[in-house]
PDB file of C-alpha atoms in Angstrom:
ATOM      1  CA  MET A1451      11.488  11.607 -35.178  1.00 73.00           C
ATOM      2  CA  GLU A1452      11.581   8.349 -33.058  1.00 83.00           C
ATOM      3  CA  SER A1453      14.907   9.909 -31.610  1.00 89.00           C
ATOM      4  CA  VAL A1454      13.495  13.017 -29.809  1.00 91.00           C
ATOM      5  CA  TRP A1455      10.825  11.372 -28.466  1.00 92.00           C
ATOM      6  CA  SER A1456      13.269   8.933 -27.323  1.00 93.00           C
ATOM      7  CA  LEU A1457      15.331  12.056 -26.558  1.00 93.00           C
ATOM      8  CA  CYS A1458      12.524  13.426 -24.807  1.00 94.00           C
ATOM      9  CA  VAL A1459      11.072   9.853 -22.513  1.00 94.00           C
ATOM     10  CA  GLY A1460      14.874   9.143 -21.215  1.00 95.00           C
ATOM     11  CA  ALA A1461      14.949  13.290 -20.431  1.00 96.00           C
ATOM     12  CA  LEU A1462      11.714  13.103 -18.463  1.00 93.00           C
ATOM     13  CA  PHE A1463      13.313   9.515 -16.722  1.00 94.00           C
ATOM     14  CA  ALA A1464      15.911  11.151 -16.071  1.00 95.00           C
ATOM     15  CA  CYS A1465      14.586  13.963 -13.696  1.00 92.00           C
ATOM     16  CA  TRP A1466      11.732  11.360 -12.341  1.00 91.00           C
ATOM     17  CA  LEU A1467      15.395   9.339 -11.147  1.00 92.00           C
ATOM     18  CA  ALA A1468      17.105  12.847  -9.761  1.00 91.00           C
ATOM     19  CA  GLY A1469      14.139  13.897  -7.777  1.00 89.00           C
ATOM     20  CA  SER A1470      13.601  10.260  -6.302  1.00 87.00           C
ATOM     21  CA  VAL A1471      17.320  10.535  -5.484  1.00 87.00           C
ATOM     22  CA  VAL A1472      16.743  14.409  -3.643  1.00 87.00           C
ATOM     23  CA  ASN A1473      13.489  13.184  -2.206  1.00 85.00           C
ATOM     24  CA  GLN A1474      15.707   9.852   0.015  1.00 82.00           C
ATOM     25  CA  PHE A1475      17.051  13.885   2.139  1.00 80.00           C
ATOM     26  CA  ARG A1476      14.727  15.729   4.235  1.00 73.00           C
ATOM     27  CA  LEU A1477      15.961  19.478   2.138  1.00 80.00           C
ATOM     28  CA  GLY A1478      13.301  21.415   3.117  1.00 80.00           C
ATOM     29  CA  SER A1479      12.505  23.337   0.152  1.00 82.00           C
ATOM     30  CA  TRP A1480      12.569  20.325  -1.817  1.00 81.00           C
ATOM     31  CA  ARG A1481       8.599  19.806   0.728  1.00 80.00           C
ATOM     32  CA  LYS A1482       7.180  22.363  -1.225  1.00 81.00           C
ATOM     33  CA  VAL A1483       7.541  20.186  -4.833  1.00 82.00           C
ATOM     34  CA  THR A1484       6.539  16.612  -3.236  1.00 81.00           C
ATOM     35  CA  ALA A1485       3.373  18.859  -1.666  1.00 80.00           C
ATOM     36  CA  HIS A1486       2.381  19.184  -5.775  1.00 82.00           C
ATOM     37  CA  ASP A1487       3.068  14.967  -6.221  1.00 82.00           C
ATOM     38  CA  ARG A1488      -0.910  14.092  -5.774  1.00 78.00           C
ATOM     39  CA  PHE A1489       0.268  10.754  -7.109  1.00 79.00           C
ATOM     40  CA  MET A1490       3.541  10.184  -4.987  1.00 79.00           C
ATOM     41  CA  LEU A1491       5.363   9.510  -7.672  1.00 84.00           C
ATOM     42  CA  LEU A1492       8.606  10.458  -5.897  1.00 85.00           C
ATOM     43  CA  PRO A1493       9.186   7.510  -3.899  1.00 82.00           C
ATOM     44  CA  ARG A1494      11.306   7.644  -0.329  1.00 78.00           C
ATOM     45  CA  TRP A1495      12.972   4.719   0.890  1.00 74.00           C
ATOM     46  CA  THR A1496      14.209   3.654   4.659  1.00 67.00           C
ATOM     47  CA  PHE A1497      16.054   0.708   4.329  1.00 64.00           C
ATOM     48  CA  PHE A1498      18.098   1.414   7.400  1.00 63.00           C
ATOM     49  CA  ALA A1499      15.838   4.218   8.713  1.00 61.00           C
ATOM     50  CA  PRO A1500      16.720   5.674  11.646  1.00 62.00           C
ATOM     51  CA  ASN A1501      13.369   5.031  13.096  1.00 62.00           C
ATOM     52  CA  PRO A1502      12.441   1.566  12.716  1.00 64.00           C
ATOM     53  CA  GLY A1503       8.514   0.751  11.833  1.00 66.00           C
ATOM     54  CA  ARG A1504       7.354  -1.440  15.054  1.00 73.00           C
ATOM     55  CA  THR A1505       4.220  -2.764  13.664  1.00 78.00           C
ATOM     56  CA  ASP A1506       3.112  -4.861  11.562  1.00 79.00           C
ATOM     57  CA  PRO A1507       0.371  -3.636   8.154  1.00 84.00           C
ATOM     58  CA  HIS A1508      -2.545  -5.974   7.805  1.00 86.00           C
ATOM     59  CA  LEU A1509      -4.819  -5.870   4.891  1.00 91.00           C
ATOM     60  CA  VAL A1510      -8.438  -6.865   5.622  1.00 92.00           C
ATOM     61  CA  PHE A1511     -11.465  -6.140   4.052  1.00 94.00           C
ATOM     62  CA  ARG A1512     -15.499  -7.660   4.166  1.00 93.00           C
ATOM     63  CA  ASP A1513     -17.957  -7.829   1.472  1.00 91.00           C
ATOM     64  CA  CYS A1514     -21.709  -6.617   1.574  1.00 89.00           C
ATOM     65  CA  ARG A1515     -24.795  -8.056   1.166  1.00 81.00           C
ATOM     66  CA  ASP A1516     -28.418  -7.028   1.107  1.00 79.00           C
ATOM     67  CA  CYS A1517     -26.780  -3.500   3.431  1.00 81.00           C
ATOM     68  CA  ALA A1518     -25.619  -5.745   5.660  1.00 85.00           C
ATOM     69  CA  PRO A1519     -21.537  -4.751   5.757  1.00 89.00           C
ATOM     70  CA  GLY A1520     -19.997  -8.884   6.871  1.00 88.00           C
ATOM     71  CA  PRO A1521     -17.112 -10.063   8.809  1.00 91.00           C
ATOM     72  CA  TRP A1522     -13.323  -8.615   8.098  1.00 91.00           C
ATOM     73  CA  ARG A1523     -11.472 -11.134   6.617  1.00 91.00           C
ATOM     74  CA  GLU A1524      -7.775 -10.995   6.582  1.00 89.00           C
ATOM     75  CA  ILE A1525      -5.372 -11.342   3.688  1.00 87.00           C
ATOM     76  CA  GLY A1526      -2.758 -13.569   4.673  1.00 77.00           C
ATOM     77  CA  TRP A1527       0.040 -14.998   2.516  1.00 70.00           C
ATOM     78  CA  ALA A1528       2.581 -16.634   5.979  1.00 64.00           C
ATOM     79  CA  PRO A1529       3.366 -19.903   5.967  1.00 60.00           C
ATOM     80  CA  PRO A1530       1.558 -22.142   8.275  1.00 61.00           C
ATOM     81  CA  ASN A1531       4.825 -23.155  10.263  1.00 67.00           C
ATOM     82  CA  ARG A1532       6.251 -19.712  11.151  1.00 66.00           C
ATOM     83  CA  TRP A1533       9.707 -22.662  12.101  1.00 72.00           C
ATOM     84  CA  LEU A1534      10.108 -22.940   7.918  1.00 69.00           C
ATOM     85  CA  TRP A1535       9.827 -19.416   6.940  1.00 67.00           C
ATOM     86  CA  TRP A1536      14.066 -19.974   6.645  1.00 67.00           C
ATOM     87  CA  LEU A1537      13.457 -22.214   4.130  1.00 73.00           C
ATOM     88  CA  TRP A1538      10.481 -21.483   2.226  1.00 72.00           C
ATOM     89  CA  ASN A1539       8.689 -18.187   2.758  1.00 71.00           C
ATOM     90  CA  PRO A1540       6.400 -17.616   0.103  1.00 73.00           C
ATOM     91  CA  GLY A1541       4.287 -14.484   1.476  1.00 73.00           C
ATOM     92  CA  ARG A1542       7.844 -12.306   2.035  1.00 76.00           C
ATOM     93  CA  TYR A1543       7.570 -10.366  -1.454  1.00 81.00           C
ATOM     94  CA  PRO A1544       3.449  -9.700  -1.129  1.00 83.00           C
ATOM     95  CA  ARG A1545       3.799  -8.919   2.716  1.00 81.00           C
ATOM     96  CA  LYS A1546       6.678  -6.308   1.702  1.00 84.00           C
ATOM     97  CA  ALA A1547       4.550  -5.096  -0.983  1.00 87.00           C
ATOM     98  CA  VAL A1548       1.370  -4.677   1.307  1.00 86.00           C
ATOM     99  CA  SER A1549       4.373  -2.684   3.848  1.00 85.00           C
ATOM    100  CA  ASP A1550       4.768  -0.609   1.149  1.00 87.00           C
ATOM    101  CA  LEU A1551       1.585  -0.021  -0.655  1.00 90.00           C
ATOM    102  CA  ALA A1552       0.134   0.382   2.615  1.00 88.00           C
ATOM    103  CA  ALA A1553       2.688   3.589   3.822  1.00 86.00           C
ATOM    104  CA  ALA A1554       1.801   5.329   0.778  1.00 87.00           C
ATOM    105  CA  VAL A1555      -1.783   5.036   1.166  1.00 87.00           C
ATOM    106  CA  MET A1556      -0.974   6.621   4.762  1.00 83.00           C
ATOM    107  CA  THR A1557       1.277   8.843   3.672  1.00 81.00           C
ATOM    108  CA  GLY A1558      -1.652  10.312   0.055  1.00 79.00           C
ATOM    109  CA  ALA A1559      -4.331  10.405   3.255  1.00 78.00           C
ATOM    110  CA  ALA A1560      -2.503  12.408   5.683  1.00 75.00           C
ATOM    111  CA  ALA A1561      -1.412  14.981   2.411  1.00 73.00           C
ATOM    112  CA  ALA A1562      -4.895  14.826   1.292  1.00 69.00           C
ATOM    113  CA  THR A1563      -6.616  17.337   3.032  1.00 65.00           C
ATOM    114  CA  GLY A1564     -10.282  18.898   2.860  1.00 61.00           C
ATOM    115  CA  SER A1565     -11.727  18.805  -0.942  1.00 58.00           C
ATOM    116  CA  ASP A1566      -8.887  16.677  -1.831  1.00 66.00           C
ATOM    117  CA  ALA A1567      -9.744  14.046   0.134  1.00 64.00           C
ATOM    118  CA  ARG A1568     -10.431  12.067  -2.383  1.00 72.00           C
ATOM    119  CA  LEU A1569      -7.119  12.030  -4.189  1.00 72.00           C
ATOM    120  CA  ALA A1570      -5.826   9.309  -2.031  1.00 73.00           C
ATOM    121  CA  THR A1571      -8.176   7.087  -3.366  1.00 81.00           C
ATOM    122  CA  LEU A1572      -6.026   7.734  -7.571  1.00 83.00           C
ATOM    123  CA  SER A1573      -2.533   7.114  -5.831  1.00 85.00           C
ATOM    124  CA  PRO A1574      -0.660   4.033  -7.292  1.00 89.00           C
ATOM    125  CA  ALA A1575      -0.663   2.536  -4.155  1.00 90.00           C
ATOM    126  CA  TYR A1576      -4.513   2.404  -3.289  1.00 91.00           C
ATOM    127  CA  ILE A1577      -5.712   1.697  -6.434  1.00 92.00           C
ATOM    128  CA  ALA A1578      -3.152  -1.743  -6.405  1.00 93.00           C
ATOM    129  CA  LEU A1579      -4.245  -2.259  -3.108  1.00 93.00           C
ATOM    130  CA  LEU A1580      -7.255  -1.636  -3.851  1.00 93.00           C
ATOM    131  CA  GLN A1581      -6.661  -4.957  -7.451  1.00 92.00           C
ATOM    132  CA  CYS A1582      -5.574  -7.391  -4.505  1.00 91.00           C
ATOM    133  CA  VAL A1583      -8.754  -6.985  -2.787  1.00 92.00           C
ATOM    134  CA  MET A1584     -11.506  -7.211  -5.051  1.00 91.00           C
ATOM    135  CA  ALA A1585      -8.879 -10.140  -6.679  1.00 89.00           C
ATOM    136  CA  GLN A1586     -10.309 -12.095  -3.275  1.00 89.00           C
ATOM    137  CA  PRO A1587     -12.552 -15.124  -3.221  1.00 87.00           C
ATOM    138  CA  GLY A1588     -16.478 -14.611  -2.557  1.00 80.00           C
ATOM    139  CA  ALA A1589     -17.331 -11.986  -4.083  1.00 73.00           C
ATOM    140  CA  VAL A1590     -20.654 -11.392  -5.067  1.00 74.00           C
ATOM    141  CA  SER A1591     -21.742  -9.975  -8.498  1.00 72.00           C
ATOM    142  CA  GLY A1592     -22.947  -6.503  -7.602  1.00 75.00           C
ATOM    143  CA  GLY A1593     -22.682  -6.337  -3.889  1.00 86.00           C
ATOM    144  CA  LEU A1594     -20.216  -3.944  -2.698  1.00 91.00           C
ATOM    145  CA  ARG A1595     -16.124  -4.239  -0.879  1.00 93.00           C
ATOM    146  CA  GLN A1596     -14.514  -2.487   1.747  1.00 94.00           C
ATOM    147  CA  PHE A1597     -10.589  -2.600   2.819  1.00 94.00           C
ATOM    148  CA  ALA A1598      -8.876  -1.544   5.022  1.00 93.00           C
ATOM    149  CA  LEU A1599      -4.883  -1.438   6.954  1.00 91.00           C
ATOM    150  CA  VAL A1600      -4.321  -2.138  10.279  1.00 90.00           C
ATOM    151  CA  HIS A1601      -1.147  -2.793  11.898  1.00 86.00           C
ATOM    152  CA  SER A1602       0.419  -4.699  15.341  1.00 84.00           C
ATOM    153  CA  ARG A1603       2.913  -5.128  16.602  1.00 77.00           C
ATOM    154  CA  THR A1604       2.921  -8.939  16.328  1.00 65.00           C
ATOM    155  CA  PHE A1605       1.575 -12.206  13.764  1.00 59.00           C
ATOM    156  CA  ALA A1606      -0.190 -14.412  17.317  1.00 60.00           C
ATOM    157  CA  ALA A1607      -3.846 -15.139  16.937  1.00 62.00           C
ATOM    158  CA  GLN A1608      -4.807 -13.058  19.859  1.00 69.00           C
ATOM    159  CA  ARG A1609      -2.878  -9.206  19.135  1.00 70.00           C
ATOM    160  CA  PRO A1610      -3.859  -5.991  19.306  1.00 79.00           C
ATOM    161  CA  LEU A1611      -5.017  -4.011  16.108  1.00 79.00           C
ATOM    162  CA  GLN A1612      -4.484  -0.825  15.740  1.00 87.00           C
ATOM    163  CA  VAL A1613      -7.364   0.728  12.750  1.00 89.00           C
ATOM    164  CA  ALA A1614      -5.131   2.799  10.405  1.00 86.00           C
ATOM    165  CA  PHE A1615      -7.566   2.842   7.053  1.00 88.00           C
ATOM    166  CA  VAL A1616     -10.075   2.707   5.931  1.00 89.00           C
ATOM    167  CA  SER A1617     -11.214   2.771   2.072  1.00 91.00           C
ATOM    168  CA  GLU A1618     -14.948   3.507   0.538  1.00 89.00           C
ATOM    169  CA  TRP A1619     -16.902   0.798  -0.707  1.00 92.00           C
ATOM    170  CA  HIS A1620     -16.277   0.130  -4.003  1.00 91.00           C
ATOM    171  CA  ARG A1621     -18.234  -2.341  -6.277  1.00 89.00           C
ATOM    172  CA  VAL A1622     -17.402  -5.413  -7.340  1.00 86.00           C
ATOM    173  CA  GLU A1623     -18.351  -6.072 -10.982  1.00 79.00           C
ATOM    174  CA  PRO A1624     -18.850  -9.197 -12.664  1.00 68.00           C
TER     175      PRO A1624
END
């Protein structure tokens, strides 16, 4: 019985790998399959994209206390001195994770329409960003918290920001 389960799980992962490989190519017939991928389990990697990203995503959040939304605060992982990034850059991995998760949430939000609009909030990318936001200090138990994805073209202090996605309000649990 155990070997049957191992075979089934192995076949599932083999199909997932094959689907992930096929998803890297923009095949017209494959789009019918990805249209049903509500949880975005088939990734698309663009390491050397023909259209590289020209903006940087930023994760911001705010709390709502007494029915009054507070100011937006950015979650930052960059060391204070950019000249040290070549030597010490602990924020590189979280920034990359936010970048990948933001792209997945944006793709899911663009694909979700009408009655499926709330399905984007069930995607693993949305839940991972929500977990990151909820782990930030300063939340009041029973209050509400909301996050947004904004894009900028630079890391300068005075940079123009473009709002790309705003989440729903989520209750902060103790």
